[in-house]
XYZ file of N, CA and C in Angstrom:
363
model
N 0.858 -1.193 0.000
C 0.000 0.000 0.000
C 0.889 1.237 0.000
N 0.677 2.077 -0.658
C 2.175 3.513 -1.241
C 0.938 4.407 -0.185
N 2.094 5.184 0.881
C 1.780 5.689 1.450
C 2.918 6.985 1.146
N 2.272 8.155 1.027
C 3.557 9.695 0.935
C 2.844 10.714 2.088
N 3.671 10.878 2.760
C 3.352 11.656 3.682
C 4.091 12.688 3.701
N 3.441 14.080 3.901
C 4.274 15.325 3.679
C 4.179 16.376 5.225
N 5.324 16.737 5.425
C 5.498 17.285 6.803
C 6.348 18.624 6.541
N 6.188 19.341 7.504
C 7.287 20.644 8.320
C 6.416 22.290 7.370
N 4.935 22.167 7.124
C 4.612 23.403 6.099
C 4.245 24.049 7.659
N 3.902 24.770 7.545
C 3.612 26.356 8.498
C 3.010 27.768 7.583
N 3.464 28.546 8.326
C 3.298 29.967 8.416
C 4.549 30.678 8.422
N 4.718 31.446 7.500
C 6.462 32.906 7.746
C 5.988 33.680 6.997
N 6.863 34.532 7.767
C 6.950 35.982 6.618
C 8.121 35.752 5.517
N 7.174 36.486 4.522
C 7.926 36.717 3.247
C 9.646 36.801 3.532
N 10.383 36.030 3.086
C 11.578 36.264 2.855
C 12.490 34.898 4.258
N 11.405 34.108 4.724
C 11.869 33.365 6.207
C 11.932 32.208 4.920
N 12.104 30.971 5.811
C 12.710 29.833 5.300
C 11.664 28.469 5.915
N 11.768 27.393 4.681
C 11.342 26.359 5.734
C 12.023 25.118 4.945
N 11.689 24.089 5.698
C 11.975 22.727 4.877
C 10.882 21.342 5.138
N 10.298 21.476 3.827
C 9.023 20.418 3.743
C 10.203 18.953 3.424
N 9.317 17.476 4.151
C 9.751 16.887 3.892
C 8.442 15.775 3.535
N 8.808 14.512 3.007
C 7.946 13.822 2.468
C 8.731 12.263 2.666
N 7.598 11.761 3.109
C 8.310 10.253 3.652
C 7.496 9.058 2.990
N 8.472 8.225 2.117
C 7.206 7.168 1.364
C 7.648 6.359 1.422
N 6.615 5.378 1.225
C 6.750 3.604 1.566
C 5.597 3.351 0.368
N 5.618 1.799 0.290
C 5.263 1.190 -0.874
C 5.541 1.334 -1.938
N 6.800 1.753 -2.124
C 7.202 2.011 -3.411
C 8.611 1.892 -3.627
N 9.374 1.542 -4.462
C 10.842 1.013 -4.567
C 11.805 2.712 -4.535
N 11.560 3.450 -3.407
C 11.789 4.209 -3.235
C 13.146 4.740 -4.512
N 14.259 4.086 -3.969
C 15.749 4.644 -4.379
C 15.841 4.258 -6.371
N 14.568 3.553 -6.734
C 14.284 3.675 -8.140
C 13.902 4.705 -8.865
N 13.184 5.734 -8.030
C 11.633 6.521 -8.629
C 12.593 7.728 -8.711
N 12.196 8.403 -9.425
C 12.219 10.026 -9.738
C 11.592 10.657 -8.689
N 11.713 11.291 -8.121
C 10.482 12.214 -6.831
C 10.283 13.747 -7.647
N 9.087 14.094 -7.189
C 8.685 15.469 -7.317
C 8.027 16.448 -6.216
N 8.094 17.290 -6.390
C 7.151 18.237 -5.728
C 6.155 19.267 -6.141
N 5.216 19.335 -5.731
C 4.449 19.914 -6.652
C 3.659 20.826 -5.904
N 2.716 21.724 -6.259
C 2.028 22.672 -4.948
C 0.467 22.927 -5.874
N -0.668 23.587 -4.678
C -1.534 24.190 -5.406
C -1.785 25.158 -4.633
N -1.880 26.535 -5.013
C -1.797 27.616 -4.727
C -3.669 27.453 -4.822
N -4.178 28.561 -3.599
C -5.378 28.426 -3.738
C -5.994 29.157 -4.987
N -7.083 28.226 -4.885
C -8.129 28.503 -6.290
C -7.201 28.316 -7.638
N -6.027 27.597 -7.724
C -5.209 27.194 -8.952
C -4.953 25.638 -8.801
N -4.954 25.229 -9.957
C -4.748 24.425 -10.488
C -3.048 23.397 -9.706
N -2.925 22.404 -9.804
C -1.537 22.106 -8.924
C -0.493 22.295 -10.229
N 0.399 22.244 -9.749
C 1.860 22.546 -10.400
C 3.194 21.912 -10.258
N 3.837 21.906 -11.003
C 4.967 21.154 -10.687
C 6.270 22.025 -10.204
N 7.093 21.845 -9.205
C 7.990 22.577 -8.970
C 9.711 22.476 -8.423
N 9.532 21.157 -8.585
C 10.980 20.953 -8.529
C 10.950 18.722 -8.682
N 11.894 18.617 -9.022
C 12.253 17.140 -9.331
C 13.632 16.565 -8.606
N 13.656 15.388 -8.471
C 15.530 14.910 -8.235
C 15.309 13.606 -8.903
N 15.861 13.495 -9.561
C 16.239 11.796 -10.239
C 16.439 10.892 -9.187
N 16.408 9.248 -9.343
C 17.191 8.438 -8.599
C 18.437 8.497 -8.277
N 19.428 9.218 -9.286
C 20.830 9.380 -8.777
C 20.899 10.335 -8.585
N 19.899 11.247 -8.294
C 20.101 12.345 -7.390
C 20.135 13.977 -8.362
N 20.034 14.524 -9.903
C 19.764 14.868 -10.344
C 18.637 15.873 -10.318
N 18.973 17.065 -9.669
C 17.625 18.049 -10.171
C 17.401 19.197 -10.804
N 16.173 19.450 -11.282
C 15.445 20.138 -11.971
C 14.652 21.160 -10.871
N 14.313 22.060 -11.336
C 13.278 23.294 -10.795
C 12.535 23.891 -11.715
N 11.419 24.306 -11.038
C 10.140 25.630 -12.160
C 11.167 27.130 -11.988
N 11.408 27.815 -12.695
C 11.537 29.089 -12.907
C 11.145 29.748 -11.538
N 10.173 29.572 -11.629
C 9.730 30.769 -10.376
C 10.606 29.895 -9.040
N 10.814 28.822 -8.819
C 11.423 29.081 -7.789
C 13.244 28.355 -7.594
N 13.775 28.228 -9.100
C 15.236 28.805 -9.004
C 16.002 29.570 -8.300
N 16.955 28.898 -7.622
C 18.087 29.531 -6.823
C 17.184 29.857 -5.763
N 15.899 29.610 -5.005
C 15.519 29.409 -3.862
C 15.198 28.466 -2.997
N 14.567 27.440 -3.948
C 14.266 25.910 -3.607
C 15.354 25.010 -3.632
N 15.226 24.040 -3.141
C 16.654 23.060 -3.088
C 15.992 21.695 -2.780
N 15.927 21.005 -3.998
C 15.475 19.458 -3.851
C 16.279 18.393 -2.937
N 16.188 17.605 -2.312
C 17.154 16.761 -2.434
C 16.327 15.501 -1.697
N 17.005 14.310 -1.410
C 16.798 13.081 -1.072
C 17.268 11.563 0.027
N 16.798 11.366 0.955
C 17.798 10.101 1.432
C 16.819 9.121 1.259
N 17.688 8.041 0.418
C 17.165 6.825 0.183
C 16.920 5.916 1.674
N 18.035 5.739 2.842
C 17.799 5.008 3.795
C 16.837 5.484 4.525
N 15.910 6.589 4.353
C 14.848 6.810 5.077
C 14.090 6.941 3.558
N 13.869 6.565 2.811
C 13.029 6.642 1.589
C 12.019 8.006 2.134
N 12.972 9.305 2.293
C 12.691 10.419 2.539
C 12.903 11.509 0.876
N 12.018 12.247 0.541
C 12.402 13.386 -0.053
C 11.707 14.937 0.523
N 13.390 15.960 0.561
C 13.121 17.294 1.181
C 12.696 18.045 0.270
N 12.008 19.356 0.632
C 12.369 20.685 -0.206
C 12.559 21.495 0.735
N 13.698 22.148 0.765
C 14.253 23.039 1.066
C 13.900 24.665 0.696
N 13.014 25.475 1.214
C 12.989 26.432 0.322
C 12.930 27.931 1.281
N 13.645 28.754 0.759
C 14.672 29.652 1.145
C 13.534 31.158 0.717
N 13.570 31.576 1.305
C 13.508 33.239 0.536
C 12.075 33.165 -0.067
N 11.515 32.798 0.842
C 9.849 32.442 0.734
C 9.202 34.156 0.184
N 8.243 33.994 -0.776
C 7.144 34.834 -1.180
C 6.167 34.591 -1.109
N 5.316 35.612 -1.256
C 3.807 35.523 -0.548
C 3.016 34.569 -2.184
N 3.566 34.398 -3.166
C 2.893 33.605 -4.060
C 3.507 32.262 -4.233
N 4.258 31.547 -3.100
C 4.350 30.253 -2.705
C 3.294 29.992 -2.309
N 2.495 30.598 -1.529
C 1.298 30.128 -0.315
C 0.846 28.946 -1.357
N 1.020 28.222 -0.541
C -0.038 26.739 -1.872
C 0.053 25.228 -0.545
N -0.654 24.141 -0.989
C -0.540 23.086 -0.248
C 0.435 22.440 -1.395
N 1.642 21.876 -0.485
C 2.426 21.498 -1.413
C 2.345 19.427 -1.013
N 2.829 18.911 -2.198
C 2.652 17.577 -2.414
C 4.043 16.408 -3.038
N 4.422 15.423 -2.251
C 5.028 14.888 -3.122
C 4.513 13.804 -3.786
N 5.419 13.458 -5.135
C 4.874 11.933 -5.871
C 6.112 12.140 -6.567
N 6.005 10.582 -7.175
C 6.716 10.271 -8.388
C 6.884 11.340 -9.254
N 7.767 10.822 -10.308
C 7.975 11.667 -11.634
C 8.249 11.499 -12.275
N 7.881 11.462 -13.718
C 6.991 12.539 -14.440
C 5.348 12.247 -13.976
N 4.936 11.052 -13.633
C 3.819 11.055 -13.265
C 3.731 10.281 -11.745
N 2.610 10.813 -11.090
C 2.213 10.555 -9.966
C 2.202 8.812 -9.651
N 1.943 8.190 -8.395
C 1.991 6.722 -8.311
C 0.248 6.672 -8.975
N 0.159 5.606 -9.362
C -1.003 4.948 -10.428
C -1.311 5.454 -11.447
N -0.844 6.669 -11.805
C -1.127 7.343 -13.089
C -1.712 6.282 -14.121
N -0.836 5.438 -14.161
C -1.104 4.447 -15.249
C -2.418 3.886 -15.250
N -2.651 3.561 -14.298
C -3.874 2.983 -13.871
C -4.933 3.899 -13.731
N -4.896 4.852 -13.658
C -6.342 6.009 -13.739
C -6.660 5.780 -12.370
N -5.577 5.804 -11.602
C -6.007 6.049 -10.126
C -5.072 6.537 -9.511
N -4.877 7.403 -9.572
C -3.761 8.692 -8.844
C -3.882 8.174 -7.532
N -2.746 8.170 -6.669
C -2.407 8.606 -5.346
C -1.812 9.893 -4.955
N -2.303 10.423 -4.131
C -1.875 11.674 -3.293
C -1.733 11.720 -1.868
N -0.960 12.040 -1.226
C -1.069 12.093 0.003
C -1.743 13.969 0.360
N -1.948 13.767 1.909
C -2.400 15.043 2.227
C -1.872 15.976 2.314
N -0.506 16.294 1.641
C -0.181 17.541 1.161
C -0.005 18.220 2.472
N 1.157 19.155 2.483
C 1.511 20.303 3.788
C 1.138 21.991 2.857
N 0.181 22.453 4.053
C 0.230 23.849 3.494
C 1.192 24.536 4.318
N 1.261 25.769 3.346
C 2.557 27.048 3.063
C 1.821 27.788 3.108
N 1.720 29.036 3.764
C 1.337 30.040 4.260
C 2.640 31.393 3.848
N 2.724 32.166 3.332
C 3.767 33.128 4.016
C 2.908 34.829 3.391
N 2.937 35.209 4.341
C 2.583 36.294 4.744
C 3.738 37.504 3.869
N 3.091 38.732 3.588
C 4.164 39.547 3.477
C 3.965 40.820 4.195
């Protein structure tokens, strides 16, 4: 049973720091691509940063040189790190697989309950 659980979202002011983390099981962890993704209220979700299995990452534009992906396989843990917070982060953010979510294939998405981001300016 793939369980992703996402932890450490809050409340800051514009320009404070936090670090979301995401902890998963049922899944061959140190194989998968991880992502992160957010939905800003009343929008649509989004994609916003990636790390490969060997550790490889990618970011969205908007949050380059602030966000910082990364990963430990012996806790089949993935972080985001994100720095220099703005008030148009505010979103519930989510991890999964990547390029597509766990069951995609199957027309049955998994999601876990997502950590909201708050930051104030």
């Amino acid at each position: 049973q793939v369980q992703l659980v996402e932890s450490g979202g809050g409340w800051v002011q514009a320009g404070g720091s936090l670090r979301l983390s995401c902890a998963a099981s049922g899944i061959i962890f140190r194989t998968e691509d991880m992502a992160w993704r957010r939905q800003p209220p009343g929008k649509q979700r989004e994609w916003v940063a990636a790390i490969t299995a060997d550790g490889k990452d990618t970011y969205a534009d908007s949050v380059k040189g602030r966000f910082f992906i990364s990963r430990d396989n012996a806790k089949n843990t993935v972080y985001l790190q994100m720095d220099n917070l703005r008030p148009e982060d505010t979103a519930v953010y989510y991890c999964n697989t990547d390029p597509f979510p766990v069951g995609w294939v199957d027309g049955r998405e998994y999601w876990g309950q997502g950590t909201q981001v708050t930051v104030s300016s």
